Amino acid sequence: MPAPAPPGALDDSPAARRREQRGWYFYDWANSAFYTTIISVFLGPYLIPVAKTAACAQDFPGMAADRCVAGFDQLAIDNPGLGYVDVLGADIRPAAYFGLIMTVAVLLQIVFLPIVGALADHIGRKREMLGGFAYVGALATMGLYFVEGDRYMLGGVLFVVANLAYGSSVVVYDSFLPQISTAAERDTVSSRGWAIGYLGGGLLLALNLVLYLQHESLGLAEGMAVRISMMSAGLWWAVFTIVPLLRLRNRPVPAHEGTALRSVGGSFRQLGRTLAELRRYPLTLLFLVAYLVYNDGVQTVIGNSAAFASEALKLDKTVQISAILMVQFVAFFGALLLGRLAVSFGTKRTVLASLVVWTAIVVMAVFVGEGQALQFYLMAFAIAIVLGGTQALSRSLFSQVIPKGREAEYFSLLQISDKGSAFIGSLTVTVALQLTNSYRIAIVSMIIFFVVGFVLLALINLPKAIRAAGNEVPERI
């Protein structure tokens, strides 16, 4: 008979792991609503007119607010030096405001996510940290309901807080994966969580689309429908976070790592050792750099797609929401398609081909006509086909070029970089908008990220990188 588990030991039986895994899946279901409803669809197109309202009240006080906002771009051209909002003493164009707060939010993630990862690894209170970050983010998201009129700064602060909490919670969430699954289960568990996240985010977005389309028959103003939709993302996030908090369990940590200060210091020392070790694997480092460059472009295009549709194409929110909704569901099948192509043609070739498609997509943005919904849908469909596959296959490639036994450390670098990515891309969009006031130019500037990422990835000798990491080279890579 097997020896009984020592008192206080965690049950690690298959049944216990499955119970945790099912709870873990629900956090992806919960938090994906923030990304789809807030970042991808509603906030940018809603917050920019709020900033324009504030600029109108300041610079054109004699004009009706609705008329001023509708003709704001021409007013700004006709009145040089006017049409800006104040952000901590800086004059910012309303069209650039969303890009600015996105840049600030991502920069804060880059600074804070390593600290969060350090605490999650060493303090041993992962469940409490997950819940804390989730509910801070959910409450800040629900607070977006109160952003109306000229409250652009309130919207910006709430978004930055929610986005930082979102990124921090995902770092903690991902750190549970190796604890709740064996090596053989990990791909399946991770993939299921990812798929369920697409479905959860898509389902709430579908419900919000119905609300938005029917807002007049429900007696709601358009702005109120948007505010309710944004609040719903926070409520969805808060409610479904209860499931993983009930199912996930903390694991013991070494006693000497029990304080926050020691944990942060010890984790940064380990992070430093891992970074130093990367010099032994220069091709792995080159892959990481290539991924960060082209993923920067991917995240920036997705984050600015709704604002591009609103500002450059003058498409209404119905088109924007339905396009993003389509992306949510098509992206899942696109990932499966690219996975099949990788089996036939090789993973590296498939990722390189996807970067060619991304380049074509941002070039297409220049030629999409104003008000042309069908053209925008086609562009969104192309994004959906390559979106999930680009990231999933990149993760697969990265797993091949890292040494065995060090997967968690190396994937933590990828995770921190991924959640803190798009800083340079967001900054590029912000600068382009500040200089040109054109979302078309801002989006097409992303071409440099896909071209540079393509070149860097093409230069990598993957079989050599895999052998250098001590792994067996697959038959087709």
C-alpha positions as a printed NumPy array, in Angstrom:
array([[  0.   ,   0.   ,   0.   ],
       [  1.247,   3.528,  -0.709],
       [  2.398,   5.476,   2.308],
       [ -0.156,   7.985,   3.571],
       [  0.467,  11.61 ,   2.692],
       [  2.122,  13.56 ,   5.506],
       [ -0.183,  15.821,   7.538],
       [ -0.897,  19.071,   5.689],
       [  0.359,  17.742,   2.345],
       [ -1.625,  18.749,  -0.715],
       [ -3.573,  16.096,  -2.553],
       [ -1.872,  15.839,  -5.953],
       [ -3.999,  13.02 ,  -7.321],
       [ -5.337,  13.255, -10.9  ],
       [ -8.815,  14.02 ,  -9.564],
       [ -7.499,  16.871,  -7.395],
       [ -5.497,  18.309, -10.288],
       [ -8.518,  18.18 , -12.595],
       [-10.565,  20.055, -10.007],
       [ -7.966,  22.833,  -9.864],
       [ -7.572,  22.868, -13.613],
       [-11.29 ,  23.42 , -14.129],
       [-11.196,  26.311, -11.695],
       [ -8.084,  27.705, -13.369],
       [ -9.784,  27.763, -16.771],
       [-12.455,  30.082, -15.416],
       [-10.011,  32.897, -14.734],
       [ -9.264,  33.139, -18.448],
       [-13.041,  33.166, -19.028],
       [-13.335,  35.938, -16.406],
       [-10.539,  38.323, -17.411],
       [-10.856,  38.023, -21.199],
       [-13.944,  40.254, -20.967],
       [-11.665,  43.146, -19.957],
       [ -9.488,  42.761, -23.017],
       [-12.289,  42.328, -25.54 ],
       [-14.902,  44.748, -24.195],
       [-12.627,  47.472, -22.798],
       [ -9.376,  47.469, -24.755],
       [-10.425,  46.065, -28.097],
       [-13.827,  47.719, -28.55 ],
       [-15.266,  50.367, -26.284],
       [-12.736,  52.464, -24.403],
       [-10.721,  54.053, -27.221],
       [-13.688,  55.19 , -29.357],
       [-15.533,  56.359, -26.223],
       [-12.68 ,  58.11 , -24.408],
       [-11.461,  60.134, -27.389],
       [-14.797,  62.016, -27.745],
       [-14.767,  62.582, -23.961],
       [-11.349,  64.212, -24.354],
       [-12.668,  66.22 , -27.313],
       [-15.577,  67.409, -25.155],
       [-13.093,  68.686, -22.568],
       [-11.058,  70.456, -25.284],
       [-14.245,  72.005, -26.688],
       [-15.28 ,  73.334, -23.281],
       [-11.83 ,  74.85 , -22.864],
       [-11.123,  76.273, -26.338],
       [-14.546,  76.676, -27.975],
       [-16.879,  77.504, -25.067],
       [-19.426,  79.296, -27.229],
       [-20.136,  76.287, -29.405],
       [-22.589,  73.49 , -28.603],
       [-20.684,  70.467, -27.327],
       [-22.164,  67.961, -29.815],
       [-21.47 ,  70.244, -32.774],
       [-17.952,  70.969, -31.575],
       [-17.082,  67.277, -31.1  ],
       [-18.528,  66.363, -34.512],
       [-16.412,  69.005, -36.271],
       [-13.458,  68.885, -33.909],
       [-10.779,  67.772, -36.36 ],
       [-11.516,  70.63 , -38.744],
       [-11.688,  73.113, -35.86 ],
       [ -8.231,  71.984, -34.723],
       [ -6.889,  72.524, -38.259],
       [ -8.491,  75.956, -38.551],
       [ -7.273,  77.07 , -35.115],
       [ -3.604,  76.112, -34.682],
       [ -2.614,  76.002, -31.045],
       [ -6.138,  75.058, -29.91 ],
       [ -7.818,  71.678, -29.533],
       [ -5.578,  70.119, -26.873],
       [ -6.292,  68.655, -23.432],
       [ -4.048,  69.031, -20.411],
       [ -2.415,  65.837, -19.114],
       [ -0.184,  66.614, -16.127],
       [  0.879,  69.9  , -17.733],
       [  1.381,  68.543, -21.263],
       [ -0.8  ,  69.558, -24.212],
       [ -2.104,  66.363, -25.834],
       [ -4.378,  66.014, -28.836],
       [ -7.597,  64.172, -27.918],
       [ -6.936,  61.654, -30.718],
       [ -3.586,  60.82 , -29.088],
       [ -4.949,  60.566, -25.544],
       [ -5.946,  56.905, -25.685],
       [ -2.551,  55.973, -27.14 ],
       [ -0.877,  57.951, -24.357],
       [ -2.69 ,  56.181, -21.528],
       [ -2.087,  52.837, -23.253],
       [  1.636,  53.66 , -23.352],
       [  1.664,  54.639, -19.666],
       [ -0.273,  51.497, -18.721],
       [  2.114,  49.221, -20.586],
       [  5.19 ,  50.998, -19.207],
       [  3.899,  50.468, -15.676],
       [  3.421,  46.773, -16.46 ],
       [  7.029,  46.523, -17.603],
       [  8.129,  48.032, -14.278],
       [  5.794,  46.166, -11.92 ],
       [  5.23 ,  42.718, -13.432],
       [  8.701,  41.419, -12.47 ],
       [  7.965,  42.449,  -8.866],
       [  4.607,  40.711,  -9.001],
       [  6.244,  37.572, -10.403],
       [  8.843,  37.685,  -7.621],
       [  6.202,  37.848,  -4.913],
       [  4.035,  35.186,  -6.554],
       [  6.963,  32.758,  -6.721],
       [  8.241,  33.239,  -3.186],
       [  5.579,  34.405,  -0.743],
       [  3.233,  31.499,  -1.404],
       [ -0.01 ,  33.508,  -1.309],
       [ -0.82 ,  33.173,  -4.981],
       [ -4.542,  32.666,  -4.536],
       [ -4.827,  35.801,  -2.391],
       [ -2.694,  37.783,  -4.851],
       [ -4.794,  36.582,  -7.772],
       [ -7.972,  37.628,  -6.002],
       [ -6.547,  40.977,  -4.911],
       [ -5.362,  41.988,  -8.364],
       [ -8.518,  40.657, -10.016],
       [-10.844,  42.651,  -7.796],
       [ -8.808,  45.855,  -7.994],
       [ -8.968,  45.537, -11.784],
       [-12.645,  44.608, -11.795],
       [-13.618,  47.532,  -9.542],
       [-11.598,  49.992, -11.638],
       [-13.281,  48.627, -14.749],
       [-16.731,  48.992, -13.212],
       [-15.743,  52.567, -12.33 ],
       [-15.563,  53.378, -16.052],
       [-19.361,  53.647, -15.856],
       [-18.829,  57.079, -14.273],
       [-16.699,  58.406, -17.16 ],
       [-18.927,  60.852, -19.031],
       [-18.967,  64.471, -20.129],
       [-15.425,  65.826, -19.924],
       [-14.023,  63.306, -17.369],
       [-11.194,  62.127, -19.595],
       [ -8.663,  62.076, -16.747],
       [-10.894,  59.824, -14.64 ],
       [-11.165,  57.44 , -17.574],
       [ -7.41 ,  57.452, -18.066],
       [ -6.587,  56.794, -14.403],
       [ -9.17 ,  54.006, -14.078],
       [ -7.904,  52.307, -17.229],
       [ -4.254,  52.473, -16.121],
       [ -5.155,  50.943, -12.738],
       [ -7.34 ,  48.245, -14.309],
       [ -4.748,  47.356, -16.954],
       [ -1.945,  47.095, -14.396],
       [ -4.121,  44.89 , -12.172],
       [ -5.091,  42.793, -15.211],
       [ -1.469,  42.173, -16.213],
       [ -0.443,  41.448, -12.617],
       [ -3.276,  38.966, -12.129],
       [ -2.376,  37.129, -15.344],
       [  1.251,  36.729, -14.191],
       [ -0.008,  35.12 , -10.976],
       [ -2.574,  33.068, -12.899],
       [  0.031,  31.699, -15.311],
       [  2.358,  30.803, -12.446],
       [ -0.23 ,  28.243, -11.263],
       [  0.074,  26.248, -14.515],
       [  3.139,  24.114, -13.636],
       [  1.676,  23.481, -10.172],
       [ -1.711,  22.185, -11.3  ],
       [ -0.559,  20.055, -14.248],
       [  2.061,  17.461, -15.013],
       [  4.46 ,  17.963, -17.902],
       [  2.319,  15.653, -20.038],
       [ -0.858,  17.597, -19.233],
       [  0.531,  21.103, -19.613],
       [ -0.097,  21.696, -23.317],
       [ -3.69 ,  20.512, -23.029],
       [ -4.41 ,  22.51 , -19.882],
       [ -2.859,  25.691, -21.271],
       [ -4.682,  25.355, -24.596],
       [ -8.037,  24.771, -22.933],
       [ -7.613,  27.867, -20.804],
       [ -6.736,  29.923, -23.876],
       [ -9.72 ,  28.595, -25.832],
       [-12.141,  29.164, -22.967],
       [-10.846,  32.728, -22.685],
       [-11.731,  33.401, -26.319],
       [-15.217,  32.026, -25.731],
       [-15.798,  33.979, -22.513],
       [-14.645,  37.275, -23.978],
       [-16.643,  36.646, -27.127],
       [-19.83 ,  35.749, -25.274],
       [-19.885,  38.945, -23.196],
       [-19.047,  40.981, -26.272],
       [-22.005,  39.376, -28.068],
       [-24.299,  40.341, -25.193],
       [-22.938,  43.886, -25.271],
       [-23.486,  44.018, -29.022],
       [-27.162,  43.174, -28.48 ],
       [-27.39 ,  45.895, -25.829],
       [-25.724,  48.437, -28.099],
       [-27.862,  47.592, -31.115],
       [-31.055,  47.745, -29.075],
       [-30.186,  50.754, -26.92 ],
       [-32.857,  52.982, -28.478],
       [-35.636,  50.424, -28.043],
       [-34.506,  49.997, -24.43 ],
       [-34.704,  53.736, -23.854],
       [-30.941,  54.133, -23.441],
       [-28.684,  56.789, -24.925],
       [-25.717,  55.513, -26.927],
       [-23.25 ,  56.731, -24.307],
       [-25.199,  55.009, -21.526],
       [-25.172,  51.728, -23.469],
       [-21.387,  52.005, -23.815],
       [-20.959,  52.782, -20.117],
       [-23.122,  49.808, -19.122],
       [-21.099,  47.578, -21.452],
       [-17.833,  48.719, -19.877],
       [-19.221,  48.183, -16.381],
       [-20.392,  44.697, -17.402],
       [-16.792,  43.697, -18.171],
       [-15.776,  44.512, -14.599],
       [-18.803,  42.733, -13.175],
       [-18.147,  39.635, -15.334],
       [-14.501,  39.668, -14.234],
       [-15.469,  39.912, -10.549],
       [-18.195,  37.252, -10.589],
       [-16.327,  34.52 , -12.46 ],
       [-13.097,  35.091, -10.495],
       [-14.923,  33.462,  -7.567],
       [-14.565,  30.048,  -9.264],
       [-10.729,  29.905,  -9.418],
       [-10.477,  31.395,  -5.93 ],
       [-12.565,  28.491,  -4.616],
       [-10.665,  25.815,  -6.554],
       [ -6.999,  26.875,  -6.606],
       [ -4.7  ,  26.082,  -3.676],
       [ -1.539,  27.735,  -2.386],
       [  1.668,  25.711,  -2.279],
       [  4.248,  25.87 ,   0.524],
       [  7.426,  27.865,  -0.039],
       [ 10.821,  27.701,   1.715],
       [ 10.677,  29.446,   5.07 ],
       [ 13.639,  31.725,   4.308],
       [ 11.728,  33.175,   1.35 ],
       [  8.705,  34.106,   3.445],
       [  9.023,  37.904,   3.528],
       [  8.139,  40.197,   0.68 ],
       [ 11.435,  42.088,   0.818],
       [ 13.541,  38.931,   0.713],
       [ 11.301,  37.459,  -1.961],
       [ 11.706,  40.444,  -4.258],
       [ 15.458,  40.58 ,  -3.73 ],
       [ 15.888,  36.842,  -4.184],
       [ 13.726,  36.751,  -7.277],
       [ 15.546,  39.618,  -8.929],
       [ 18.837,  37.872,  -8.24 ],
       [ 17.469,  34.729,  -9.905],
       [ 16.14 ,  36.821, -12.785],
       [ 19.611,  38.313, -13.154],
       [ 21.158,  34.835, -13.219],
       [ 18.69 ,  33.705, -15.88 ],
       [ 19.377,  36.776, -18.017],
       [ 23.123,  36.217, -17.653],
       [ 22.667,  32.577, -18.633],
       [ 20.976,  33.664, -21.869],
       [ 24.451,  34.57 , -23.149],
       [ 25.096,  30.829, -23.338],
       [ 22.126,  30.56 , -25.704],
       [ 22.531,  33.477, -28.152],
       [ 20.043,  32.033, -30.652],
       [ 17.422,  31.68 , -27.91 ],
       [ 18.032,  35.302, -27.002],
       [ 17.706,  36.31 , -30.644],
       [ 14.383,  34.462, -30.883],
       [ 13.152,  36.244, -27.758],
       [ 14.096,  39.613, -29.27 ],
       [ 12.435,  38.739, -32.585],
       [  9.255,  37.705, -30.788],
       [  9.174,  40.887, -28.729],
       [  9.522,  43.008, -31.868],
       [  6.758,  41.437, -33.942],
       [  4.503,  40.789, -30.938],
       [  4.842,  44.502, -30.157],
       [  3.296,  45.158, -33.549],
       [  0.549,  42.561, -33.038],
       [ -0.496,  43.938, -29.65 ],
       [ -0.437,  47.541, -30.856],
       [ -2.565,  46.841, -33.933],
       [ -5.138,  44.958, -31.838],
       [ -5.167,  47.606, -29.117],
       [ -5.781,  50.415, -31.606],
       [ -8.111,  48.662, -34.047],
       [-11.355,  50.059, -32.61 ],
       [ -9.976,  53.596, -32.418],
       [ -8.744,  53.245, -36.028],
       [-12.215,  52.176, -37.161],
       [-13.808,  55.071, -35.311],
       [-11.37 ,  57.884, -36.071],
       [ -9.969,  57.01 , -39.513],
       [-12.842,  55.074, -41.078],
       [-15.733,  56.821, -39.281],
       [-17.425,  53.457, -38.698],
       [-20.035,  53.205, -35.981],
       [-19.691,  51.035, -32.902],
       [-21.98 ,  48.353, -34.341],
       [-19.407,  47.607, -37.034],
       [-16.535,  47.808, -34.562],
       [-18.114,  45.452, -32.028],
       [-19.288,  42.922, -34.588],
       [-15.825,  42.876, -36.21 ],
       [-14.072,  42.302, -32.896],
       [-16.675,  39.656, -32.03 ],
       [-15.9  ,  37.9  , -35.296],
       [-12.181,  38.059, -34.49 ],
       [-12.782,  36.391, -31.105],
       [-14.302,  33.271, -32.628],
       [-12.379,  33.107, -35.927],
       [ -9.04 ,  33.491, -34.096],
       [ -9.577,  30.174, -32.338],
       [-10.06 ,  28.352, -35.637],
       [ -7.267,  30.381, -37.23 ],
       [ -4.895,  29.044, -34.608],
       [ -5.939,  25.486, -35.473],
       [ -5.444,  26.219, -39.195],
       [ -1.947,  27.612, -38.689],
       [ -1.164,  24.623, -36.487],
       [ -2.051,  22.299, -39.374],
       [  0.044,  24.383, -41.77 ],
       [  2.963,  24.12 , -39.347],
       [  2.724,  20.321, -39.462],
       [  2.868,  20.387, -43.279],
       [  5.323,  23.228, -43.923],
       [  7.202,  23.742, -40.67 ],
       [  6.531,  26.028, -37.702],
       [  9.117,  28.659, -38.56 ],
       [  7.895,  28.996, -42.163],
       [  4.313,  29.305, -40.94 ],
       [  5.178,  32.059, -38.458],
       [  7.182,  33.897, -41.139],
       [  4.215,  33.624, -43.506],
       [  1.924,  35.016, -40.807],
       [  4.217,  38.038, -40.445],
       [  3.902,  38.632, -44.2  ],
       [  0.115,  38.626, -43.719],
       [  0.412,  41.064, -40.806],
       [  2.506,  43.367, -42.999],
       [ -0.117,  43.212, -45.744],
       [ -2.841,  43.997, -43.189],
       [ -1.249,  47.243, -41.999],
       [ -0.553,  48.273, -45.598],
       [ -4.233,  47.591, -46.362],
       [ -5.153,  50.089, -43.638],
       [ -4.026,  52.93 , -45.918],
       [ -6.462,  51.906, -48.657],
       [ -9.572,  51.041, -46.63 ],
       [-12.122,  53.667, -47.6  ],
       [-13.888,  55.854, -45.095],
       [-17.208,  54.283, -44.166],
       [-16.385,  51.013, -45.974],
       [-17.554,  48.43 , -43.454],
       [-17.03 ,  45.421, -45.747],
       [-13.369,  46.336, -46.287],
       [-12.908,  46.673, -42.531],
       [-14.526,  43.255, -41.978],
       [-12.135,  41.702, -44.497],
       [ -9.187,  43.284, -42.711],
       [-10.515,  42.013, -39.358],
       [-10.994,  38.511, -40.803],
       [ -7.374,  38.484, -42.004],
       [ -6.251,  39.538, -38.514],
       [ -8.333,  36.766, -36.954],
       [ -6.753,  34.081, -39.145],
       [ -3.202,  34.947, -38.076],
       [ -3.756,  36.347, -34.563],
       [ -3.991,  33.211, -32.452],
       [ -1.676,  31.173, -34.658],
       [  1.164,  33.704, -34.602],
       [  1.268,  33.716, -30.82 ],
       [  0.564,  30.011, -30.276],
       [  3.231,  28.863, -32.729],
       [  5.714,  31.4  , -31.355],
       [  5.178,  29.948, -27.889],
       [  5.702,  26.477, -29.34 ],
       [  8.948,  27.527, -31.002],
       [ 10.201,  29.151, -27.809],
       [  9.578,  25.929, -25.884],
       [ 11.975,  24.154, -28.26 ],
       [ 14.921,  26.524, -27.678],
       [ 15.004,  26.643, -23.869],
       [ 16.89 ,  24.177, -21.649],
       [ 14.963,  21.41 , -19.911],
       [ 14.346,  21.895, -16.218],
       [ 14.388,  25.693, -16.594],
       [ 11.084,  26.096, -18.443],
       [  9.364,  28.169, -15.756],
       [ 12.199,  30.699, -15.525],
       [ 12.457,  31.152, -19.274],
       [  8.7  ,  31.284, -19.81 ],
       [  8.484,  33.89 , -17.052],
       [ 10.72 ,  36.109, -19.197],
       [  8.427,  35.556, -22.165],
       [  5.323,  36.18 , -20.063],
       [  6.653,  39.378, -18.505],
       [  7.746,  40.593, -21.912],
       [  4.425,  39.647, -23.515],
       [  2.269,  41.345, -20.866],
       [  4.534,  44.367, -20.854],
       [  4.909,  44.501, -24.614],
       [  3.522,  47.068, -27.028],
       [  5.27 ,  49.9  , -25.174],
       [  7.345,  50.944, -28.169],
       [  4.432,  50.254, -30.499],
       [  2.026,  52.333, -28.407],
       [  4.599,  55.102, -28.18 ],
       [  5.073,  54.972, -31.962],
       [  1.314,  55.326, -32.5  ],
       [  1.135,  58.18 , -29.993],
       [  4.005,  60.077, -31.638],
       [  2.572,  59.506, -35.117],
       [ -0.824,  60.832, -34.   ],
       [  0.738,  63.78 , -32.211],
       [  2.693,  64.747, -35.349],
       [  0.157,  63.896, -38.072],
       [ -3.243,  63.507, -36.365],
       [ -3.781,  60.561, -38.757],
       [ -4.685,  57.073, -37.568],
       [ -3.867,  55.678, -41.011],
       [ -0.264,  56.81 , -40.751],
       [ -0.135,  55.637, -37.137],
       [ -1.291,  52.103, -38.014],
       [  0.885,  51.736, -41.103],
       [  3.915,  52.695, -38.971],
       [  3.586,  49.209, -37.44 ],
       [  5.047,  47.742, -40.629],
       [  8.546,  48.271, -39.249],
       [  7.831,  45.887, -36.352],
       [  6.696,  43.069, -38.62 ],
       [  9.545,  43.559, -41.108],
       [ 12.249,  43.68 , -38.425],
       [ 10.687,  40.729, -36.591],
       [ 10.566,  38.744, -39.847],
       [ 14.242,  39.425, -40.589],
       [ 15.382,  38.501, -37.065],
       [ 13.366,  35.268, -37.043],
       [ 14.575,  34.344, -40.548],
       [ 18.187,  34.709, -39.386],
       [ 17.807,  32.122, -36.601],
       [ 19.168,  28.643, -37.258],
       [ 16.479,  26.841, -35.289],
       [ 17.963,  23.305, -35.391],
       [ 21.214,  24.73 , -34.023],
       [ 19.316,  26.675, -31.336],
       [ 17.369,  23.553, -30.313],
       [ 20.521,  21.419, -30.096],
       [ 22.318,  24.151, -28.109],
       [ 19.495,  24.045, -25.54 ],
       [ 19.965,  20.289, -25.189],
       [ 16.738,  19.316, -26.93 ],
       [ 16.01 ,  16.917, -29.751],
       [ 15.286,  18.566, -33.104],
       [ 11.769,  17.681, -34.317],
       [ 11.34 ,  16.117, -37.748],
       [  9.822,  19.363, -39.045],
       [ 10.521,  22.781, -37.541]])
